[in-house]
């Protein structure tokens, strides 16, 4: 099972539709749960703390935690597929965490089993969620030796 915990709500209809499409595609390969938490509107420190509290309440204690962080490790699509495949063997549950506009609090980073970065660039959170789900779908296609466009 895979859980994706995200901070912030999707407002744009076209992004929502893309996310729904990839969630549907992924359901062929794995049970997937998307948890959207409301973002906070305080100063950076207080926002990060409040968002961390919400995230902590949603984490399955038996889950392997992968945080999406700008300072995480950059890997290729095949390497992401391999990471997921190896992790599924040892953990029945993987939780990916995408923070809000300020990123993730150190409390969340400390409990992370793997820190993953898609790029040193900054992406809008709504768009990144769609991009992440596409890469997750691509990972399962790779794992199953199925063709997928490049």
GROMACS .gro file of N, CA and C in nm:
model
  450
    1UNK      N    1   0.084  -0.119   0.000
    1UNK     CA    2   0.000   0.000   0.000
    1UNK      C    3   0.088   0.124   0.000
    2UNK      N    4   0.041   0.225  -0.071
    2UNK     CA    5   0.112   0.352  -0.077
    2UNK      C    6   0.019   0.462  -0.029
    3UNK      N    7   0.072   0.547   0.058
    3UNK     CA    8   0.000   0.665   0.101
    3UNK      C    9   0.080   0.787   0.057
    4UNK      N   10   0.012   0.885   0.004
    4UNK     CA   11   0.073   1.012  -0.031
    4UNK      C   12   0.010   1.118   0.058
    5UNK      N   13   0.090   1.176   0.147
    5UNK     CA   14   0.044   1.283   0.234
    5UNK      C   15   0.093   1.414   0.174
    6UNK      N   16   0.000   1.505   0.149
    6UNK     CA   17   0.035   1.633   0.088
    6UNK      C   18  -0.025   1.747   0.170
    7UNK      N   19   0.044   1.859   0.165
    7UNK     CA   20  -0.006   1.979   0.233
    7UNK      C   21  -0.057   2.074   0.126
    8UNK      N   22  -0.180   2.119   0.142
    8UNK     CA   23  -0.240   2.212   0.047
    8UNK      C   24  -0.343   2.144  -0.040
    9UNK      N   25  -0.444   2.219  -0.076
    9UNK     CA   26  -0.553   2.169  -0.160
    9UNK      C   27  -0.529   2.208  -0.305
   10UNK      N   28  -0.576   2.126  -0.394
   10UNK     CA   29  -0.567   2.155  -0.537
   10UNK      C   30  -0.687   2.240  -0.577
   11UNK      N   31  -0.660   2.351  -0.642
   11UNK     CA   32  -0.767   2.442  -0.683
   11UNK      C   33  -0.799   2.431  -0.833
   12UNK      N   34  -0.696   2.406  -0.914
   12UNK     CA   35  -0.713   2.404  -1.058
   12UNK      C   36  -0.777   2.274  -1.104
   13UNK      N   37  -0.885   2.287  -1.181
   13UNK     CA   38  -0.961   2.171  -1.228
   13UNK      C   39  -0.875   2.077  -1.313
   14UNK      N   40  -0.794   2.133  -1.402
   14UNK     CA   41  -0.715   2.048  -1.492
   14UNK      C   42  -0.610   1.967  -1.415
   15UNK      N   43  -0.558   2.022  -1.307
   15UNK     CA   44  -0.462   1.947  -1.226
   15UNK      C   45  -0.535   1.838  -1.148
   16UNK      N   46  -0.653   1.870  -1.093
   16UNK     CA   47  -0.733   1.769  -1.023
   16UNK      C   48  -0.764   1.652  -1.114
   17UNK      N   49  -0.800   1.682  -1.239
   17UNK     CA   50  -0.832   1.576  -1.335
   17UNK      C   51  -0.710   1.489  -1.364
   18UNK      N   52  -0.594   1.551  -1.378
   18UNK     CA   53  -0.472   1.476  -1.401
   18UNK      C   54  -0.438   1.386  -1.283
   19UNK      N   55  -0.454   1.438  -1.163
   19UNK     CA   56  -0.427   1.360  -1.041
   19UNK      C   57  -0.523   1.241  -1.034
   20UNK      N   58  -0.650   1.266  -1.059
   20UNK     CA   59  -0.749   1.158  -1.056
   20UNK      C   60  -0.717   1.051  -1.159
   21UNK      N   61  -0.670   1.093  -1.277
   21UNK     CA   62  -0.634   0.999  -1.382
   21UNK      C   63  -0.519   0.908  -1.337
   22UNK      N   64  -0.414   0.967  -1.279
   22UNK     CA   65  -0.300   0.885  -1.236
   22UNK      C   66  -0.335   0.799  -1.115
   23UNK      N   67  -0.421   0.846  -1.027
   23UNK     CA   68  -0.464   0.762  -0.915
   23UNK      C   69  -0.540   0.640  -0.967
   24UNK      N   70  -0.623   0.661  -1.068
   24UNK     CA   71  -0.698   0.551  -1.130
   24UNK      C   72  -0.601   0.453  -1.197
   25UNK      N   73  -0.504   0.504  -1.271
   25UNK     CA   74  -0.405   0.418  -1.336
   25UNK      C   75  -0.325   0.337  -1.234
   26UNK      N   76  -0.287   0.402  -1.124
   26UNK     CA   77  -0.208   0.336  -1.020
   26UNK      C   78  -0.286   0.226  -0.949
   27UNK      N   79  -0.417   0.239  -0.942
   27UNK     CA   80  -0.499   0.140  -0.871
   27UNK      C   81  -0.488   0.001  -0.933
   28UNK      N   82  -0.442  -0.008  -1.057
   28UNK     CA   83  -0.417  -0.138  -1.122
   28UNK      C   84  -0.301  -0.212  -1.055
   29UNK      N   85  -0.207  -0.137  -0.995
   29UNK     CA   86  -0.085  -0.193  -0.941
   29UNK      C   87  -0.078  -0.199  -0.789
   30UNK      N   88  -0.142  -0.105  -0.725
   30UNK     CA   89  -0.129  -0.095  -0.580
   30UNK      C   90  -0.248  -0.022  -0.521
   31UNK      N   91  -0.271  -0.046  -0.394
   31UNK     CA   92  -0.371   0.034  -0.323
   31UNK      C   93  -0.303   0.166  -0.291
   32UNK      N   94  -0.369   0.276  -0.324
   32UNK     CA   95  -0.308   0.407  -0.300
   32UNK      C   96  -0.408   0.498  -0.231
   33UNK      N   97  -0.358   0.570  -0.133
   33UNK     CA   98  -0.440   0.664  -0.056
   33UNK      C   99  -0.376   0.802  -0.066
   34UNK      N  100  -0.457   0.900  -0.100
   34UNK     CA  101  -0.411   1.039  -0.105
   34UNK      C  102  -0.472   1.115   0.013
   35UNK      N  103  -0.386   1.170   0.097
   35UNK     CA  104  -0.432   1.249   0.212
   35UNK      C  105  -0.390   1.393   0.189
   36UNK      N  106  -0.486   1.481   0.175
   36UNK     CA  107  -0.460   1.624   0.157
   36UNK      C  108  -0.487   1.696   0.289
   37UNK      N  109  -0.385   1.764   0.337
   37UNK     CA  110  -0.398   1.841   0.461
   37UNK      C  111  -0.405   1.989   0.427
   38UNK      N  112  -0.483   2.062   0.502
   38UNK     CA  113  -0.489   2.207   0.479
   38UNK      C  114  -0.357   2.271   0.517
   39UNK      N  115  -0.315   2.365   0.433
   39UNK     CA  116  -0.193   2.437   0.466
   39UNK      C  117  -0.224   2.545   0.569
   40UNK      N  118  -0.122   2.591   0.634
   40UNK     CA  119  -0.135   2.692   0.739
   40UNK      C  120  -0.089   2.827   0.687
   41UNK      N  121  -0.133   2.932   0.753
   41UNK     CA  122  -0.097   3.068   0.708
   41UNK      C  123  -0.042   3.150   0.825
   42UNK      N  124   0.074   3.106   0.872
   42UNK     CA  125   0.143   3.178   0.979
   42UNK      C  126   0.282   3.216   0.927
   43UNK      N  127   0.368   3.259   1.016
   43UNK     CA  128   0.508   3.278   0.978
   43UNK      C  129   0.567   3.141   0.950
   44UNK      N  130   0.682   3.137   0.886
   44UNK     CA  131   0.740   3.010   0.840
   44UNK      C  132   0.755   2.907   0.951
   45UNK      N  133   0.813   2.945   1.064
   45UNK     CA  134   0.839   2.851   1.173
   45UNK      C  135   0.710   2.791   1.226
   46UNK      N  136   0.613   2.875   1.254
   46UNK     CA  137   0.485   2.828   1.310
   46UNK      C  138   0.410   2.743   1.207
   47UNK      N  139   0.415   2.784   1.082
   47UNK     CA  140   0.349   2.708   0.975
   47UNK      C  141   0.406   2.567   0.966
   48UNK      N  142   0.540   2.558   0.963
   48UNK     CA  143   0.605   2.427   0.954
   48UNK      C  144   0.569   2.337   1.072
   49UNK      N  145   0.565   2.394   1.192
   49UNK     CA  146   0.532   2.317   1.312
   49UNK      C  147   0.388   2.266   1.306
   50UNK      N  148   0.295   2.354   1.269
   50UNK     CA  149   0.153   2.316   1.261
   50UNK      C  150   0.131   2.209   1.155
   51UNK      N  151   0.196   2.225   1.040
   51UNK     CA  152   0.181   2.126   0.933
   51UNK      C  153   0.244   1.993   0.974
   52UNK      N  154   0.356   1.999   1.046
   52UNK     CA  155   0.421   1.876   1.095
   52UNK      C  156   0.329   1.799   1.190
   53UNK      N  157   0.260   1.871   1.277
   53UNK     CA  158   0.165   1.807   1.370
   53UNK      C  159   0.058   1.732   1.293
   54UNK      N  160   0.005   1.794   1.190
   54UNK     CA  161  -0.100   1.731   1.108
   54UNK      C  162  -0.045   1.608   1.036
   55UNK      N  163   0.074   1.621   0.980
   55UNK     CA  164   0.136   1.510   0.907
   55UNK      C  165   0.160   1.392   1.001
   56UNK      N  166   0.216   1.418   1.118
   56UNK     CA  167   0.248   1.312   1.214
   56UNK      C  168   0.124   1.229   1.250
   57UNK      N  169   0.010   1.294   1.258
   57UNK     CA  170  -0.114   1.224   1.293
   57UNK      C  171  -0.159   1.127   1.183
   58UNK      N  172  -0.113   1.149   1.062
   58UNK     CA  173  -0.157   1.068   0.948
   58UNK      C  174  -0.060   0.957   0.909
   59UNK      N  175   0.056   0.953   0.971
   59UNK     CA  176   0.158   0.854   0.935
   59UNK      C  177   0.131   0.721   1.003
   60UNK      N  178   0.130   0.615   0.924
   60UNK     CA  179   0.120   0.480   0.976
   60UNK      C  180   0.256   0.448   1.040
   61UNK      N  181   0.259   0.410   1.167
   61UNK     CA  182   0.386   0.386   1.235
   61UNK      C  183   0.470   0.274   1.174
   62UNK      N  184   0.409   0.185   1.097
   62UNK     CA  185   0.481   0.074   1.035
   62UNK      C  186   0.529   0.109   0.894
   63UNK      N  187   0.501   0.228   0.851
   63UNK     CA  188   0.531   0.269   0.714
   63UNK      C  189   0.677   0.308   0.693
   64UNK      N  190   0.725   0.279   0.573
   64UNK     CA  191   0.855   0.328   0.529
   64UNK      C  192   0.828   0.469   0.474
   65UNK      N  193   0.898   0.568   0.527
   65UNK     CA  194   0.867   0.708   0.495
   65UNK      C  195   0.968   0.765   0.396
   66UNK      N  196   0.914   0.817   0.286
   66UNK     CA  197   0.996   0.885   0.187
   66UNK      C  198   0.948   1.029   0.179
   67UNK      N  199   1.036   1.122   0.213
   67UNK     CA  200   1.000   1.264   0.206
   67UNK      C  201   1.053   1.322   0.076
   68UNK      N  202   0.976   1.413   0.020
   68UNK     CA  203   1.016   1.484  -0.101
   68UNK      C  204   1.076   1.616  -0.056
   69UNK      N  205   1.208   1.628  -0.074
   69UNK     CA  206   1.282   1.744  -0.024
   69UNK      C  207   1.377   1.794  -0.131
   70UNK      N  208   1.392   1.923  -0.138
   70UNK     CA  209   1.483   1.982  -0.236
   70UNK      C  210   1.627   1.936  -0.213
   71UNK      N  211   1.663   1.907  -0.087
   71UNK     CA  212   1.799   1.862  -0.055
   71UNK      C  213   1.812   1.710  -0.051
   72UNK      N  214   1.708   1.640  -0.097
   72UNK     CA  215   1.713   1.494  -0.100
   72UNK      C  216   1.799   1.444  -0.214
   73UNK      N  217   1.801   1.313  -0.231
   73UNK     CA  218   1.880   1.250  -0.335
   73UNK      C  219   1.804   1.253  -0.468
   74UNK      N  220   1.872   1.298  -0.573
   74UNK     CA  221   1.813   1.296  -0.706
   74UNK      C  222   1.844   1.162  -0.771
   75UNK      N  223   1.738   1.095  -0.820
   75UNK     CA  224   1.755   0.965  -0.885
   75UNK      C  225   1.676   0.964  -1.016
   76UNK      N  226   1.704   0.864  -1.097
   76UNK     CA  227   1.635   0.849  -1.226
   76UNK      C  228   1.502   0.775  -1.205
   77UNK      N  229   1.420   0.773  -1.308
   77UNK     CA  230   1.293   0.699  -1.302
   77UNK      C  231   1.317   0.550  -1.277
   78UNK      N  232   1.411   0.485  -1.347
   78UNK     CA  233   1.437   0.343  -1.315
   78UNK      C  234   1.486   0.322  -1.172
   79UNK      N  235   1.564   0.416  -1.120
   79UNK     CA  236   1.611   0.405  -0.981
   79UNK      C  237   1.496   0.422  -0.882
   80UNK      N  238   1.401   0.510  -0.912
   80UNK     CA  239   1.283   0.525  -0.827
   80UNK      C  240   1.203   0.395  -0.828
   81UNK      N  241   1.188   0.336  -0.945
   81UNK     CA  242   1.117   0.209  -0.956
   81UNK      C  243   1.184   0.101  -0.872
   82UNK      N  244   1.316   0.095  -0.879
   82UNK     CA  245   1.392  -0.003  -0.801
   82UNK      C  246   1.378   0.023  -0.651
   83UNK      N  247   1.382   0.149  -0.610
   83UNK     CA  248   1.365   0.184  -0.469
   83UNK      C  249   1.229   0.136  -0.419
   84UNK      N  250   1.125   0.163  -0.494
   84UNK     CA  251   0.990   0.122  -0.454
   84UNK      C  252   0.980  -0.029  -0.450
   85UNK      N  253   1.031  -0.095  -0.552
   85UNK     CA  254   1.023  -0.242  -0.559
   85UNK      C  255   1.094  -0.307  -0.441
   86UNK      N  256   1.214  -0.261  -0.408
   86UNK     CA  257   1.290  -0.317  -0.295
   86UNK      C  258   1.220  -0.286  -0.162
   87UNK      N  259   1.164  -0.168  -0.151
   87UNK     CA  260   1.098  -0.128  -0.027
   87UNK      C  261   0.971  -0.208  -0.003
   88UNK      N  262   0.897  -0.237  -0.109
   88UNK     CA  263   0.773  -0.314  -0.095
   88UNK      C  264   0.802  -0.455  -0.041
   89UNK      N  265   0.920  -0.508  -0.071
   89UNK     CA  266   0.957  -0.641  -0.023
   89UNK      C  267   0.971  -0.642   0.129
   90UNK      N  268   1.025  -0.536   0.185
   90UNK     CA  269   1.052  -0.532   0.329
   90UNK      C  270   0.946  -0.456   0.410
   91UNK      N  271   0.868  -0.374   0.344
   91UNK     CA  272   0.764  -0.295   0.411
   91UNK      C  273   0.634  -0.304   0.330
   92UNK      N  274   0.527  -0.336   0.396
   92UNK     CA  275   0.399  -0.348   0.324
   92UNK      C  276   0.336  -0.212   0.297
   93UNK      N  277   0.392  -0.110   0.357
   93UNK     CA  278   0.334   0.024   0.345
   93UNK      C  279   0.444   0.127   0.322
   94UNK      N  280   0.426   0.210   0.220
   94UNK     CA  281   0.518   0.322   0.194
   94UNK      C  282   0.438   0.450   0.202
   95UNK      N  283   0.492   0.548   0.272
   95UNK     CA  284   0.430   0.680   0.279
   95UNK      C  285   0.524   0.782   0.218
   96UNK      N  286   0.473   0.853   0.117
   96UNK     CA  287   0.545   0.965   0.057
   96UNK      C  288   0.486   1.091   0.117
   97UNK      N  289   0.571   1.190   0.147
   97UNK     CA  290   0.524   1.314   0.207
   97UNK      C  291   0.573   1.433   0.125
   98UNK      N  292   0.477   1.515   0.081
   98UNK     CA  293   0.506   1.640   0.010
   98UNK      C  294   0.461   1.754   0.100
   99UNK      N  295   0.553   1.841   0.138
   99UNK     CA  296   0.522   1.950   0.229
   99UNK      C  297   0.449   2.065   0.161
  100UNK      N  298   0.425   2.169   0.238
  100UNK     CA  299   0.359   2.288   0.189
  100UNK      C  300   0.457   2.385   0.126
  101UNK      N  301   0.417   2.510   0.117
  101UNK     CA  302   0.498   2.610   0.047
  101UNK      C  303   0.633   2.636   0.114
  102UNK      N  304   0.645   2.607   0.244
  102UNK     CA  305   0.773   2.623   0.312
  102UNK      C  306   0.853   2.493   0.320
  103UNK      N  307   0.800   2.386   0.264
  103UNK     CA  308   0.869   2.258   0.270
  103UNK      C  309   0.823   2.176   0.388
  104UNK      N  310   0.918   2.108   0.452
  104UNK     CA  311   0.887   2.020   0.565
  104UNK      C  312   0.964   2.061   0.688
  105UNK      N  313   0.900   2.046   0.802
  105UNK     CA  314   0.963   2.074   0.931
  105UNK      C  315   1.072   1.970   0.959
  106UNK      N  316   1.173   2.008   1.035
  106UNK     CA  317   1.282   1.916   1.069
  106UNK      C  318   1.231   1.790   1.140
  107UNK      N  319   1.123   1.801   1.214
  107UNK     CA  320   1.064   1.685   1.284
  107UNK      C  321   1.025   1.576   1.182
  108UNK      N  322   0.970   1.617   1.071
  108UNK     CA  323   0.932   1.522   0.966
  108UNK      C  324   1.057   1.470   0.895
  109UNK      N  325   1.150   1.557   0.868
  109UNK     CA  326   1.274   1.514   0.801
  109UNK      C  327   1.348   1.410   0.884
  110UNK      N  328   1.344   1.422   1.016
  110UNK     CA  329   1.416   1.329   1.105
  110UNK      C  330   1.360   1.188   1.099
  111UNK      N  331   1.230   1.174   1.075
  111UNK     CA  332   1.169   1.041   1.074
  111UNK      C  333   1.171   0.978   0.935
  112UNK      N  334   1.219   1.052   0.837
  112UNK     CA  335   1.224   1.004   0.700
  112UNK      C  336   1.326   0.892   0.685
  113UNK      N  337   1.285   0.786   0.617
  113UNK     CA  338   1.377   0.676   0.586
  113UNK      C  339   1.456   0.705   0.459
  114UNK      N  340   1.400   0.790   0.372
  114UNK     CA  341   1.466   0.822   0.246
  114UNK      C  342   1.423   0.962   0.204
  115UNK      N  343   1.520   1.046   0.177
  115UNK     CA  344   1.493   1.183   0.133
  115UNK      C  345   1.513   1.189  -0.018
  116UNK      N  346   1.405   1.220  -0.090
  116UNK     CA  347   1.405   1.217  -0.236
  116UNK      C  348   1.385   1.357  -0.291
  117UNK      N  349   1.464   1.391  -0.392
  117UNK     CA  350   1.448   1.519  -0.461
  117UNK      C  351   1.424   1.493  -0.609
  118UNK      N  352   1.331   1.564  -0.666
  118UNK     CA  353   1.307   1.555  -0.810
  118UNK      C  354   1.398   1.652  -0.885
  119UNK      N  355   1.441   1.757  -0.816
  119UNK     CA  356   1.522   1.859  -0.881
  119UNK      C  357   1.562   1.963  -0.778
  120UNK      N  358   1.662   2.041  -0.810
  120UNK     CA  359   1.697   2.156  -0.726
  120UNK      C  360   1.604   2.273  -0.755
  121UNK      N  361   1.524   2.259  -0.861
  121UNK     CA  362   1.428   2.365  -0.896
  121UNK      C  363   1.309   2.361  -0.801
  122UNK      N  364   1.238   2.471  -0.793
  122UNK     CA  365   1.117   2.479  -0.714
  122UNK      C  366   0.998   2.467  -0.807
  123UNK      N  367   0.902   2.381  -0.770
  123UNK     CA  368   0.781   2.361  -0.849
  123UNK      C  369   0.660   2.405  -0.768
  124UNK      N  370   0.554   2.450  -0.835
  124UNK     CA  371   0.429   2.475  -0.762
  124UNK      C  372   0.381   2.342  -0.702
  125UNK      N  373   0.334   2.345  -0.578
  125UNK     CA  374   0.297   2.222  -0.509
  125UNK      C  375   0.188   2.144  -0.581
  126UNK      N  376   0.091   2.215  -0.638
  126UNK     CA  377  -0.017   2.147  -0.707
  126UNK      C  378   0.037   2.072  -0.829
  127UNK      N  379   0.121   2.138  -0.905
  127UNK     CA  380   0.178   2.077  -1.025
  127UNK      C  381   0.273   1.963  -0.988
  128UNK      N  382   0.348   1.981  -0.882
  128UNK     CA  383   0.441   1.878  -0.839
  128UNK      C  384   0.369   1.750  -0.801
  129UNK      N  385   0.255   1.762  -0.736
  129UNK     CA  386   0.178   1.644  -0.697
  129UNK      C  387   0.143   1.560  -0.820
  130UNK      N  388   0.102   1.627  -0.927
  130UNK     CA  389   0.071   1.559  -1.052
  130UNK      C  390   0.197   1.495  -1.110
  131UNK      N  391   0.306   1.568  -1.112
  131UNK     CA  392   0.433   1.518  -1.162
  131UNK      C  393   0.479   1.395  -1.082
  132UNK      N  394   0.465   1.401  -0.951
  132UNK     CA  395   0.503   1.289  -0.866
  132UNK      C  396   0.420   1.165  -0.898
  133UNK      N  397   0.289   1.181  -0.910
  133UNK     CA  398   0.203   1.066  -0.939
  133UNK      C  399   0.235   1.005  -1.075
  134UNK      N  400   0.272   1.088  -1.171
  134UNK     CA  401   0.312   1.036  -1.301
  134UNK      C  402   0.437   0.950  -1.285
  135UNK      N  403   0.534   0.996  -1.208
  135UNK     CA  404   0.657   0.920  -1.187
  135UNK      C  405   0.631   0.791  -1.107
  136UNK      N  406   0.538   0.796  -1.016
  136UNK     CA  407   0.501   0.677  -0.940
  136UNK      C  408   0.439   0.574  -1.036
  137UNK      N  409   0.351   0.620  -1.123
  137UNK     CA  410   0.290   0.534  -1.224
  137UNK      C  411   0.397   0.476  -1.316
  138UNK      N  412   0.488   0.559  -1.361
  138UNK     CA  413   0.598   0.515  -1.447
  138UNK      C  414   0.680   0.406  -1.375
  139UNK      N  415   0.702   0.423  -1.245
  139UNK     CA  416   0.776   0.325  -1.167
  139UNK      C  417   0.710   0.188  -1.171
  140UNK      N  418   0.579   0.185  -1.157
  140UNK     CA  419   0.509   0.057  -1.160
  140UNK      C  420   0.510  -0.003  -1.300
  141UNK      N  421   0.504   0.079  -1.402
  141UNK     CA  422   0.515   0.029  -1.540
  141UNK      C  423   0.653  -0.036  -1.560
  142UNK      N  424   0.757   0.029  -1.510
  142UNK     CA  425   0.893  -0.025  -1.521
  142UNK      C  426   0.903  -0.157  -1.444
  143UNK      N  427   0.851  -0.161  -1.322
  143UNK     CA  428   0.855  -0.282  -1.240
  143UNK      C  429   0.790  -0.401  -1.311
  144UNK      N  430   0.686  -0.373  -1.385
  144UNK     CA  431   0.609  -0.478  -1.452
  144UNK      C  432   0.652  -0.501  -1.596
  145UNK      N  433   0.765  -0.442  -1.634
  145UNK     CA  434   0.818  -0.456  -1.770
  145UNK      C  435   0.715  -0.421  -1.877
  146UNK      N  436   0.638  -0.318  -1.850
  146UNK     CA  437   0.537  -0.271  -1.944
  146UNK      C  438   0.588  -0.148  -2.016
  147UNK      N  439   0.551  -0.135  -2.141
  147UNK     CA  440   0.593  -0.018  -2.218
  147UNK      C  441   0.522   0.107  -2.169
  148UNK      N  442   0.595   0.215  -2.176
  148UNK     CA  443   0.540   0.346  -2.139
  148UNK      C  444   0.622   0.449  -2.215
  149UNK      N  445   0.555   0.553  -2.261
  149UNK     CA  446   0.625   0.652  -2.343
  149UNK      C  447   0.741   0.713  -2.268
  150UNK      N  448   0.841   0.755  -2.345
  150UNK     CA  449   0.959   0.818  -2.285
  150UNK      C  450   0.956   0.966  -2.307
   0.00000   0.00000   0.00000
